[in-house]
Short mmCIF file of C-alpha atoms and ligand atoms in Angstrom, two decimals:
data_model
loop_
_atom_site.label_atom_id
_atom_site.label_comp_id
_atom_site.label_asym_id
_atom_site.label_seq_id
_atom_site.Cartn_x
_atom_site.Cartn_y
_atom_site.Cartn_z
CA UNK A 1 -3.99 15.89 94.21
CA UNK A 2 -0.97 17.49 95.96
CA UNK A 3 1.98 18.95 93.38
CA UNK A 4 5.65 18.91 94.80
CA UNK A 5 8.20 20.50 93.27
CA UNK A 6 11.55 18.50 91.62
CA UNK A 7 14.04 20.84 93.95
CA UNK A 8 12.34 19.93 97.57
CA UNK A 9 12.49 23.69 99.19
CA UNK A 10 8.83 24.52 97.83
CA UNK A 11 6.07 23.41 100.03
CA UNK A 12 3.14 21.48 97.58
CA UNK A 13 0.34 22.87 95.91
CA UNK A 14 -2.64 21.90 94.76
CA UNK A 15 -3.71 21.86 90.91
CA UNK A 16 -4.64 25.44 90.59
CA UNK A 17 -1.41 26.84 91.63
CA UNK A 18 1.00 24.10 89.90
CA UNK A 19 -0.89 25.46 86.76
CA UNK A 20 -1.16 28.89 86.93
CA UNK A 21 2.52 29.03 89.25
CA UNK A 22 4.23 27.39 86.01
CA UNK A 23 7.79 26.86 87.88
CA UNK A 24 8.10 26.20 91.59
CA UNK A 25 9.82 28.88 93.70
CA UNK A 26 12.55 27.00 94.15
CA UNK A 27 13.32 26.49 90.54
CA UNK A 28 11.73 23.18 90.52
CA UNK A 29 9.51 21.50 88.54
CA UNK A 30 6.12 20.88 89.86
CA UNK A 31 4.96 16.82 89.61
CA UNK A 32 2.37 15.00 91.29
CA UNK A 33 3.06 13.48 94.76
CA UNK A 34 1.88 10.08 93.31
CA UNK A 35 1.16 8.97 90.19
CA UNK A 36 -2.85 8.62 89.66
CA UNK A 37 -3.48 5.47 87.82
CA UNK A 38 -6.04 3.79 85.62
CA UNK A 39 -6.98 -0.02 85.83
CA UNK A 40 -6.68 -2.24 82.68
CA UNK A 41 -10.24 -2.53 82.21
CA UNK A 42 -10.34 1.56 82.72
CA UNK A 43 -7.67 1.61 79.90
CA UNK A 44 -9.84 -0.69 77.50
CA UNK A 45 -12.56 1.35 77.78
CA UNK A 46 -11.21 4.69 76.57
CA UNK A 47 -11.07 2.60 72.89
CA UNK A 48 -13.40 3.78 70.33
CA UNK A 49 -14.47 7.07 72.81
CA UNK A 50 -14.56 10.71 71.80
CA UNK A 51 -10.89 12.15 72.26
CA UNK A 52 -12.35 15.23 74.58
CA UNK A 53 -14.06 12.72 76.68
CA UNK A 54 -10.74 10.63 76.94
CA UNK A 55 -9.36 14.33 77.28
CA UNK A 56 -11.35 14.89 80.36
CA UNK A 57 -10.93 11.31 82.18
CA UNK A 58 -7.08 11.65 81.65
CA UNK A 59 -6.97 15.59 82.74
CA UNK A 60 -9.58 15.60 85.45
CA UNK A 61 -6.97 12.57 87.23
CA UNK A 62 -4.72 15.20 87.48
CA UNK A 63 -7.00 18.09 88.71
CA UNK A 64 -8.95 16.15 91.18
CA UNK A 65 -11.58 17.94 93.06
CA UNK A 66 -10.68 21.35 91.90
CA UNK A 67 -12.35 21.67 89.01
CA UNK A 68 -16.03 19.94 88.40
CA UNK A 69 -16.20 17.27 86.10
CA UNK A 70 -19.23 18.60 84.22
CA UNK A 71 -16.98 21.91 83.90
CA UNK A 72 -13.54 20.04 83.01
CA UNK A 73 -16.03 17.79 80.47
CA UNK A 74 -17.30 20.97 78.56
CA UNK A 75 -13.77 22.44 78.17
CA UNK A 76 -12.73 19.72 76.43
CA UNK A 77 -15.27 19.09 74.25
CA UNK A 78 -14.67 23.37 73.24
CA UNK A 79 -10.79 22.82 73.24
CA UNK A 80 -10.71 19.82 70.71
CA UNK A 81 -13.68 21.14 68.82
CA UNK A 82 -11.38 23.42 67.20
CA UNK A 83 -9.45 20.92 65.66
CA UNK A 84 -10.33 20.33 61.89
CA UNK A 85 -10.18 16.56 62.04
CA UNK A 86 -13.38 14.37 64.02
CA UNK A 87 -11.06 12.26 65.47
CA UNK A 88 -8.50 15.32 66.70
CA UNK A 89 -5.74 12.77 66.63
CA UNK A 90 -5.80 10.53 63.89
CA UNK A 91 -3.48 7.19 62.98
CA UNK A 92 -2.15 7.22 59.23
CA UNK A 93 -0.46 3.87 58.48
CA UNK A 94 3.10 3.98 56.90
CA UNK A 95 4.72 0.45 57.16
CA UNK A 96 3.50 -2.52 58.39
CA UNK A 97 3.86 -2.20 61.67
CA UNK A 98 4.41 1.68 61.87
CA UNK A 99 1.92 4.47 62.22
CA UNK A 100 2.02 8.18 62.37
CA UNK A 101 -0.38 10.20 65.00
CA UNK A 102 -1.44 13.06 63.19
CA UNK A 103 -0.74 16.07 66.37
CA UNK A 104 -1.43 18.77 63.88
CA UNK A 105 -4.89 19.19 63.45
CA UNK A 106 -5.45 22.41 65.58
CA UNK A 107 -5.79 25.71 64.59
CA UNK A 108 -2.02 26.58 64.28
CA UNK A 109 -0.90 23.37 62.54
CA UNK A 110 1.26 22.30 65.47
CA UNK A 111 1.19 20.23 68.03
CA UNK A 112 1.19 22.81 70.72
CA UNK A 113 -2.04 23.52 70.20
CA UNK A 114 -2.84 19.91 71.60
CA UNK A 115 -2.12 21.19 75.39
CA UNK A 116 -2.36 25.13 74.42
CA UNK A 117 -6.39 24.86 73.60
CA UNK A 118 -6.93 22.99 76.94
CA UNK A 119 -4.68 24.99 78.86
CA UNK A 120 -6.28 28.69 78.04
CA UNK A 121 -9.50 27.40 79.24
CA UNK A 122 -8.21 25.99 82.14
CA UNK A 123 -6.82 29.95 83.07
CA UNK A 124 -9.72 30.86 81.63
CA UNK A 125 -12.00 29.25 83.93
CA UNK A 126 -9.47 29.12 87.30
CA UNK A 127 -8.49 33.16 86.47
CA UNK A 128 -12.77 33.63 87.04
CA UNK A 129 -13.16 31.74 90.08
CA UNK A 130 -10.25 34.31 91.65
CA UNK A 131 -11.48 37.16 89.98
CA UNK A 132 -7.87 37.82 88.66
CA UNK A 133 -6.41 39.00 85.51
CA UNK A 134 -2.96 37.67 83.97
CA UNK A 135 -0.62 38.65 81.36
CA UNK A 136 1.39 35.71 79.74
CA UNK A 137 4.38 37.08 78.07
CA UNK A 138 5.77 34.91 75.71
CA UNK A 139 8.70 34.55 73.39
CA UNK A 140 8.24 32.14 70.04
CA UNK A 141 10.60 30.73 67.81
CA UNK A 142 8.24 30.13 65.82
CA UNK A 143 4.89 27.54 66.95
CA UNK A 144 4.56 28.45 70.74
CA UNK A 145 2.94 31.83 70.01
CA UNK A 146 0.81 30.92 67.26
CA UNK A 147 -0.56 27.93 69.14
CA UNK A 148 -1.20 30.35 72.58
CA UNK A 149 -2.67 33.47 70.50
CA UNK A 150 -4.90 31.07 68.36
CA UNK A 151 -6.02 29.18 72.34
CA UNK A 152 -6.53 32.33 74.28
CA UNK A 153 -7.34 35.17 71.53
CA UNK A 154 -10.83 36.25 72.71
CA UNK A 155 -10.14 34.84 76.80
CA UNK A 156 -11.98 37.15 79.28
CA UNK A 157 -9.15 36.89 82.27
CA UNK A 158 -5.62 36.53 79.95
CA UNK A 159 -3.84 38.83 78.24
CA UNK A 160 -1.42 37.74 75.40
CA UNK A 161 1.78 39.77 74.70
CA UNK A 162 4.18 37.72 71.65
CA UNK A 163 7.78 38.54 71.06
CA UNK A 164 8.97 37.07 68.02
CA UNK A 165 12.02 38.00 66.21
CA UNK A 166 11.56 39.89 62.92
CA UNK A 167 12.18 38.21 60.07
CA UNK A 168 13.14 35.38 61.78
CA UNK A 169 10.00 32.97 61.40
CA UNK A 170 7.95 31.60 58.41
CA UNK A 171 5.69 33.95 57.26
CA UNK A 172 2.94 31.01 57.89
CA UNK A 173 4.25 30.94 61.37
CA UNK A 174 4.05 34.65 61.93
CA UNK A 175 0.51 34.98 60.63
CA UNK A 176 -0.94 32.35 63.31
CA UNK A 177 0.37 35.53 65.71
CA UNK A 178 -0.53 39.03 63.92
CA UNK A 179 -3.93 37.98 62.57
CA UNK A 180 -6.24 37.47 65.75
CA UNK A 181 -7.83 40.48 66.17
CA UNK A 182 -9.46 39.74 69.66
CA UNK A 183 -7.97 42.88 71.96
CA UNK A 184 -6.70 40.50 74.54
CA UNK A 185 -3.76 39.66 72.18
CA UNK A 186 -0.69 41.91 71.46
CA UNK A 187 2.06 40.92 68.73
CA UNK A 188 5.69 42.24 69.40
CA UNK A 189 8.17 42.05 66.06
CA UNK A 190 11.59 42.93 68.09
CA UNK A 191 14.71 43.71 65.93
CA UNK A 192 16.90 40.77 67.44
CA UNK A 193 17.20 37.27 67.63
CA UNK A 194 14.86 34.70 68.87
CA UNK A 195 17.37 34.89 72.32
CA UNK A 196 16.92 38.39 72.73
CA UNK A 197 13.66 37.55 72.49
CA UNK A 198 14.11 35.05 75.28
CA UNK A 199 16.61 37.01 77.21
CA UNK A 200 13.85 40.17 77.69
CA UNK A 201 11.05 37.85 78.96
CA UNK A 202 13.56 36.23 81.50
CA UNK A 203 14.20 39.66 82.75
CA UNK A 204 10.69 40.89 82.69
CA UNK A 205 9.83 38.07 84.80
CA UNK A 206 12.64 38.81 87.30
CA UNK A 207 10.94 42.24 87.40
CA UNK A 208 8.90 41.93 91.01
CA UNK A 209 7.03 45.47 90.29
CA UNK A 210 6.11 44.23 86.39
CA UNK A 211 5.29 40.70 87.78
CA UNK A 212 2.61 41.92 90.47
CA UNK A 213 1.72 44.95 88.19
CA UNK A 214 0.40 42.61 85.25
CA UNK A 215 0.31 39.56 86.98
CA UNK A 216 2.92 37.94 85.01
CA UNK A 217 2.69 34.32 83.80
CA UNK A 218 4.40 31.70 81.15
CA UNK A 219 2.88 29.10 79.34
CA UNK A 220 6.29 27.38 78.14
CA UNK A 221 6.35 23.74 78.49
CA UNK A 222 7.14 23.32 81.92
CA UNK A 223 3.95 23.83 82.90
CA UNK A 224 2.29 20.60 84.49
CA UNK A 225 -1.17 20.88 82.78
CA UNK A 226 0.25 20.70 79.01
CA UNK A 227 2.17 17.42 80.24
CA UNK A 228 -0.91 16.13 81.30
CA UNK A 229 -2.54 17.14 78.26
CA UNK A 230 -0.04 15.50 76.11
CA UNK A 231 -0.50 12.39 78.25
CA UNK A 232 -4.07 12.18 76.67
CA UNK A 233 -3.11 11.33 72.84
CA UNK A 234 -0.53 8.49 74.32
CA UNK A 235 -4.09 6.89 75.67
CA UNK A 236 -6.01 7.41 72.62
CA UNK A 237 -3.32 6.31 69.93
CA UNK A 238 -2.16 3.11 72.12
CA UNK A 239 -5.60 1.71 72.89
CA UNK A 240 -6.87 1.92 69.27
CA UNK A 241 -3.83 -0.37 68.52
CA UNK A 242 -4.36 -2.98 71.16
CA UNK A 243 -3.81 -1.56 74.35
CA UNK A 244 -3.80 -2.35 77.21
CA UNK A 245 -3.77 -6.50 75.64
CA UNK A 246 -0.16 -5.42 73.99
CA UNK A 247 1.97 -2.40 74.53
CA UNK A 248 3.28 -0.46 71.78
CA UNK A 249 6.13 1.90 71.18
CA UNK A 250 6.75 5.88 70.81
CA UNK A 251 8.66 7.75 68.40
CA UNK A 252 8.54 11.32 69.76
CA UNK A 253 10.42 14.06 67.64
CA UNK A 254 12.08 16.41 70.51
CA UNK A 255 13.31 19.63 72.04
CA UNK A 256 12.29 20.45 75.22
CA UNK A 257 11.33 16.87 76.35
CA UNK A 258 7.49 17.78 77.20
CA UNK A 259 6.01 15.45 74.86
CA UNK A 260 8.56 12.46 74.98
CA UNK A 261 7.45 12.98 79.29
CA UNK A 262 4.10 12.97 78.45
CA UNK A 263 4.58 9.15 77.30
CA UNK A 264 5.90 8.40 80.58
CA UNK A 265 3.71 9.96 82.15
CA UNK A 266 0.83 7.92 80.40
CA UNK A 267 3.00 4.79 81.24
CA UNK A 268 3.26 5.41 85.16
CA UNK A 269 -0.91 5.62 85.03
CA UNK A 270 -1.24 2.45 83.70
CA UNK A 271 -0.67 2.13 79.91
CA UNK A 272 1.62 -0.28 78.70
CA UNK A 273 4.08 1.40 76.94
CA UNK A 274 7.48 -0.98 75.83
CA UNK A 275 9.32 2.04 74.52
CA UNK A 276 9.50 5.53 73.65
CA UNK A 277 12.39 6.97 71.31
CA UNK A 278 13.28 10.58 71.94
CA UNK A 279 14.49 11.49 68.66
CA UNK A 280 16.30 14.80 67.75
CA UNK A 281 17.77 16.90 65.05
CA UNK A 282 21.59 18.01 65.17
CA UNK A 283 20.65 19.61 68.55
CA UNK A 284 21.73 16.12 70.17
CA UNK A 285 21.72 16.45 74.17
CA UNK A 286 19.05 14.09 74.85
CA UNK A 287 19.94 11.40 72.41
CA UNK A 288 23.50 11.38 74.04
CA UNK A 289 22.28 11.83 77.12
CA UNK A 290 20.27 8.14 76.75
CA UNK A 291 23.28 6.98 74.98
CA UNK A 292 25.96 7.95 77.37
CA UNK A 293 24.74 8.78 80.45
CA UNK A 294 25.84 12.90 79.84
CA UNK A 295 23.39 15.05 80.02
CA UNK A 296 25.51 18.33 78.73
CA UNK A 297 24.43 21.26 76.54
CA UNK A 298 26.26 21.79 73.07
CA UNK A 299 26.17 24.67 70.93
CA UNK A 300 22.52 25.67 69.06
CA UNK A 301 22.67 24.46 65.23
CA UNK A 302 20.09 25.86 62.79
CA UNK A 303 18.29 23.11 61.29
CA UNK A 304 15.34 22.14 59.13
CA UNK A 305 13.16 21.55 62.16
CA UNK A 306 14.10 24.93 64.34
CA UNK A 307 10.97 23.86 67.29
CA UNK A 308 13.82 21.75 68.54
CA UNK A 309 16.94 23.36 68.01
CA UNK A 310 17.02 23.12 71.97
CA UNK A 311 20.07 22.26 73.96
CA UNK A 312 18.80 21.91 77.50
CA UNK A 313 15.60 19.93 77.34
CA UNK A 314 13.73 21.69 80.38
CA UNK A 315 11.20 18.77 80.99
CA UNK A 316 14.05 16.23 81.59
CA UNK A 317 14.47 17.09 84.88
CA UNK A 318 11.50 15.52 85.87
CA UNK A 319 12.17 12.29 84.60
CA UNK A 320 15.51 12.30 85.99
CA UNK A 321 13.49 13.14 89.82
CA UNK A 322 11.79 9.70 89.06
CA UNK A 323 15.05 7.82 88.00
CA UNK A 324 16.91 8.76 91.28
CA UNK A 325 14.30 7.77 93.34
CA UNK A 326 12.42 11.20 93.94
CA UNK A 327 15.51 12.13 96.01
CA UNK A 328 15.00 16.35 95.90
CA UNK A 329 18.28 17.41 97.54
CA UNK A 330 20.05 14.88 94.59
CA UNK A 331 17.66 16.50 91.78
CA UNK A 332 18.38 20.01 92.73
CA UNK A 333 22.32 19.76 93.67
CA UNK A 334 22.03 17.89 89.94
CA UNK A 335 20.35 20.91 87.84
CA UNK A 336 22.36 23.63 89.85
CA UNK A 337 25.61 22.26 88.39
CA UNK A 338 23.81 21.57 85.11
CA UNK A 339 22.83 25.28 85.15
CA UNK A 340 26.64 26.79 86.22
CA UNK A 341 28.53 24.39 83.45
CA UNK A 342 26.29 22.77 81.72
CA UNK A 343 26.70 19.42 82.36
CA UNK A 344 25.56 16.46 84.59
CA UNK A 345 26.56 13.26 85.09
CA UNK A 346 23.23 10.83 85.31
CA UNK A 347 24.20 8.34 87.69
CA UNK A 348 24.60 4.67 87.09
CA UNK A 349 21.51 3.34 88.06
CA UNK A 350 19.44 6.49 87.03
CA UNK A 351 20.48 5.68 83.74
CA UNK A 352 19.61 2.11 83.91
CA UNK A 353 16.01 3.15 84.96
CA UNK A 354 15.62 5.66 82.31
CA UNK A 355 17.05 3.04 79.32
CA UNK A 356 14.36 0.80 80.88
CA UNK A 357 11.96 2.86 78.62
CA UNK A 358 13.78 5.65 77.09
CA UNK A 359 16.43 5.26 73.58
CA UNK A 360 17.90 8.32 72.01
CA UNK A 361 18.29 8.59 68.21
CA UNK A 362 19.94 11.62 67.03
CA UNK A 363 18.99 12.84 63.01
CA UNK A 364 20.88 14.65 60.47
CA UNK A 365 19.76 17.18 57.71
CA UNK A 366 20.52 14.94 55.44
CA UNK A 367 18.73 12.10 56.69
CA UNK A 368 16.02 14.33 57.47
CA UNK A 369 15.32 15.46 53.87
CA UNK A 370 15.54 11.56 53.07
CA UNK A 371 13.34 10.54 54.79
CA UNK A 372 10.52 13.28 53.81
CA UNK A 373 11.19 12.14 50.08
CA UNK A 374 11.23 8.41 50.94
CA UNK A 375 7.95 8.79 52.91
CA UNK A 376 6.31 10.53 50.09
CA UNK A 377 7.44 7.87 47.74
CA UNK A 378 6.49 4.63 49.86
CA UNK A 379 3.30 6.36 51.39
CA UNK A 380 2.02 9.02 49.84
CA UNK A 381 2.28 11.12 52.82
CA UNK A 382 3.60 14.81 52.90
CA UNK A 383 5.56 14.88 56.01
CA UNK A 384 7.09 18.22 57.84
CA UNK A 385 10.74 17.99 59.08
CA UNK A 386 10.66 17.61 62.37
CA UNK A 387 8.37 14.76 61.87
CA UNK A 388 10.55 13.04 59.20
CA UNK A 389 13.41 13.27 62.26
CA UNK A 390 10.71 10.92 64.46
CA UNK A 391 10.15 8.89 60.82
CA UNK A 392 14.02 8.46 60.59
CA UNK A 393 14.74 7.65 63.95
CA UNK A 394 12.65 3.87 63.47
CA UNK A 395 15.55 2.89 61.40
CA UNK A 396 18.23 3.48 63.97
CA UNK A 397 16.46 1.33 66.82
CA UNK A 398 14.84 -2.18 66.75
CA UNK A 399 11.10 -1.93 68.11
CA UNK A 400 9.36 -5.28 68.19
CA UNK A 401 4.80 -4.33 67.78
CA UNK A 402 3.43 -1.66 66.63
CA UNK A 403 5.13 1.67 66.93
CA UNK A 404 3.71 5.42 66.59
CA UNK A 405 5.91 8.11 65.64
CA UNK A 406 4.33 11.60 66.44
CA UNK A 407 3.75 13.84 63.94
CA UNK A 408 4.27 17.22 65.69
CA UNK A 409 3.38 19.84 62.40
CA UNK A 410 1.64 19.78 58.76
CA UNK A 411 4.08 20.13 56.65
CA UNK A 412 2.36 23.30 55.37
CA UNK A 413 3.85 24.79 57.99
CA UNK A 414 7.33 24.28 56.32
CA UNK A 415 6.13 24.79 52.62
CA UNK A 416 9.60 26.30 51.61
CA UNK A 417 12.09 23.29 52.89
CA UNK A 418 9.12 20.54 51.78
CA UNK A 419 9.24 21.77 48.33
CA UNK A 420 12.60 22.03 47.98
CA UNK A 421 13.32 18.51 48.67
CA UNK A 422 10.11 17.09 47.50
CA UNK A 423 9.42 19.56 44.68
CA UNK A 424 5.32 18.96 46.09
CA UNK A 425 4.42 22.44 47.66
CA UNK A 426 1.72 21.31 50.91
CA UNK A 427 -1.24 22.84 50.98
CA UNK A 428 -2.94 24.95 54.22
CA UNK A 429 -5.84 22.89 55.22
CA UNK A 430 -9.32 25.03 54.07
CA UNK A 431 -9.68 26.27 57.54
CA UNK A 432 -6.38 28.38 57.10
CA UNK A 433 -6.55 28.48 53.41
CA UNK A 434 -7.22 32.13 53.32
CA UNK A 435 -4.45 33.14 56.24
CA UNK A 436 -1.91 35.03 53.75
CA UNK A 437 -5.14 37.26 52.81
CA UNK A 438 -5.64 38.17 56.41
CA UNK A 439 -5.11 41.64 58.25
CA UNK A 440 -1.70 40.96 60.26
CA UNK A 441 -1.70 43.65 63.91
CA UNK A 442 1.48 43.74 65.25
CA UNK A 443 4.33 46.28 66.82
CA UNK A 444 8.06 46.88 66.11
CA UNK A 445 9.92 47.39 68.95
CA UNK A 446 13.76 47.33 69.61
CA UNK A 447 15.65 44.68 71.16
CA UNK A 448 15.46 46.80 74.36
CA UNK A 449 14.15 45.35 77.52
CA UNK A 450 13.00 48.37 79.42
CA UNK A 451 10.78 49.56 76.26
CA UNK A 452 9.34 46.14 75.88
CA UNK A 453 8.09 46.17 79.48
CA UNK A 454 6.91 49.71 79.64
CA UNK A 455 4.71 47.98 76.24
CA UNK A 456 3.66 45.56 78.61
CA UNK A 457 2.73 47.66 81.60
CA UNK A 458 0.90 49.61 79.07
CA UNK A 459 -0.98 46.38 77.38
CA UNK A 460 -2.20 45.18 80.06
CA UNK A 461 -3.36 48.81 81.83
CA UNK A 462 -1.13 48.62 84.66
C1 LIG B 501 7.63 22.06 70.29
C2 LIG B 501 7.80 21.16 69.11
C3 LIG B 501 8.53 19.94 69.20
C4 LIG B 501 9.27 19.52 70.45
O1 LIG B 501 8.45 19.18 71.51
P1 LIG B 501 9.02 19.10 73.00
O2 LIG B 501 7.85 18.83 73.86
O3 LIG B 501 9.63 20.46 73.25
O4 LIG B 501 10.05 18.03 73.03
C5 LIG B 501 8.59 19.13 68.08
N1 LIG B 501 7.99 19.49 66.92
C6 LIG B 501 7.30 20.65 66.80
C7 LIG B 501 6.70 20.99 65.48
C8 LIG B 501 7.17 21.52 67.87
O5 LIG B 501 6.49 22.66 67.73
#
């Protein structure tokens, strides 16, 4: 399996460098050349299986021959193992025709940690077979880091380094970072915001002595193998609800478009899939951009469900690559304007193929805190918020079967905002139970670029 990138002016690669490359050279976006695909009788089959061995069918179509199937079978079975729940992605029933798939099972309470447990094995295991080290520098807003520290704390060829910003994040949130106390993992409180944050690891990573020093990589969303990864629960959820005999719907809560792709992605190999429902907080750009056809970044708001207070939803350039036809030259000239003001036009058709699938629904606080009290109420179910924007988002758009809104976080995970509308304070799951008792491990540093990489060179003994 050959990966191309979006933007055309990278030649392809195969799995092990679309995964451990992250972004093409060219600024692209790696996808597959083609599609791989299952048969309906494939699809039927995956009902009733163990998710890692679903997992490993759906994953090893994308890796092909470069990683052994025994190999790819056994780091799924370790990745999911770490969830709390047998099934790793459960259905919960909330209306007659509606269900919720349960995403947060994993050891950070997040849905990240879906793609992020598969993924560190996967450097893990490619990293060994080069003999090579890599840093991943990383900066969270809050679930990202705690999902990668809790996936590669304790991997022999990766080295962690977390910026958060200080008193920025839960204190749940920051604990998933600052208590692993596996060497390979280094916490960074900066004084700054979460884009200072974001701003130094963009520069460290234009840094060509830093980059071949530590071996710089990312493990942001872009990468291919937590699409594929994502693609997995689409399989899972759908078939225990009839697939492939009837197709059923998605309602995806969303930021940077990775899991929302991930449905189409499952779609194009096979399953049938009548709609999926990118819904968002405030931060609006792709609901309007389904809507309207503009695809242009607005200002960040601060809202109950900060994981996607996003206004440029990396992942959608892929799906707008499949909507004009794979044209490159269109695709890049498209997301070089988007990138200079911050707006592109989707043309005509384009749009007509995405609507084919896609709806945007866009979700207000208000609404949001609504809905997590009306859920409660009708379903005994203690939602989170961005979950409760997926929740809302059925009542805006007329689904005919059965659809499954994804529930991306516990709602532990927001125990403040929960409680406050709900007056119910969630509980951490008895895994995590005993997290505000652990030992937190982490630096302060300044908002100051060249200190944070001279931490980095120093980290990682470069
Ligand atoms: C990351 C995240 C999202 C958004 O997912 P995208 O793939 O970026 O669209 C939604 N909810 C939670 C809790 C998240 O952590």
């Amino acid at each position: 399996m050959r990966y191309v990138s979006t933007r055309g002016q990278s030649p392809s690669v195969g799995f092990t460098d679309a995964v451990l490359g992250g972004l093409a050279p060219d600024g692209g976006l790696y996808v597959p050349e083609a599609w791989p695909s299952f048969s309906a009788s494939e699809i039927a089959a995956m009902a009733g299986r163990p998710y890692a061995e679903v997992a490993a069918q759906v994953i090893g179509a994308f890796a092909g021959d470069e990683i052994p199937t025994e190999a790819l079978k056994a780091m799924c079975a370790e990745a999911y193992g770490t969830f709390s729940h047998k099934a790793v992605v459960p259905l919960t029933q909330i209306a007659p025709d509606a269900f919720i798939a349960e995403l947060f099972h994993g050891p950070s309470l997040a849905f990240k940690d879906v793609a992020m447990q598969i993924l560190a094995r996967l450097y893990d295991h490619l990293l060994g077979k080069q003999r090579r080290t890599q840093t991943i520098l990383c900066a969270t807003s809050g679930d990202t880091g705690g999902a990668a520290v809790e996936a590669f704390r304790g991997a022999r060829n990766v080295k962690v380094v977390a910026l958060f910003p200080e008193g920025r994040i839960s204190e749940v949130q920051r604990r998933f970072m600052t208590t692993a106390a596996e060497d390979n993992i280094a916490c960074v409180a900066v004084s700054g915001t979460f884009d200072d944050c974001q701003a130094i690891v963009k520069a460290a990573f234009q840094d060509q002595s830093l980059r071949q020093a530590v071996d710089l990589s990312g493990v942001n969303s872009i990468n291919f193998a937590r699409i594929a990864a994502q693609a997995v629960y689409f399989f899972t959820t759908a078939v225990a609800l009839g697939a492939p005999q009837r197709a059923v719907s998605y309602c995806v809560p969303s930021g940077n478009f990775g899991d929302a792709f991930a449905g189409y992605v499952a779609m194009r190999m096979g399953l049938p899939i009548a709609r999926i429902v990118a819904a968002t907080n405030s931060n609006d750009i792709l609901a309007r951009a389904f809507e309207t056809g503009g695809y242009a970044r607005g200002s960040v708001q601060a809202t109950l469900s900060p994981a996607m207070d996003i206004q440029s939803a990396s992942n959608f350039e892929r799906l707008y690559f499949e909507a004009v036809g794979r044209d490159p030259a269109q695709t890049a000239r498209a997301f070089a304007a988007f990138a200079e003001t911050g707006a592109l036009d989707i043309p005509p058709a384009a749009l007509a193929a995405m609507q084919k699938t896609f709806r945007g629904v866009a979700v207000g606080e208000a609404e949001t805190e609504r809905t997590i009290v009306q859920t409660l109420d009708q379903t005994g179910e203690l939602i989170d918020p961005h979950t409760a924007v997926g929740v809302a988002a059925l009542s805006h758009v007329d689904l005919a079967g059965p659809v499954v809104v994804l529930s991306t976080a516990h709602a532990a995970k927001f125990p403040e905002d929960v409680a406050r509308v709900t007056g119910v304070t969630p509980t951490l799951p008895r895994g995590v139970a005993d997290l505000s008792a652990r030992t937190e491990r982490f630096d302060r540093l300044a908002a100051d670029g060249e200190a944070i990489k001279a931490h980095v060179r120093a980290f990682a003994g470069a």
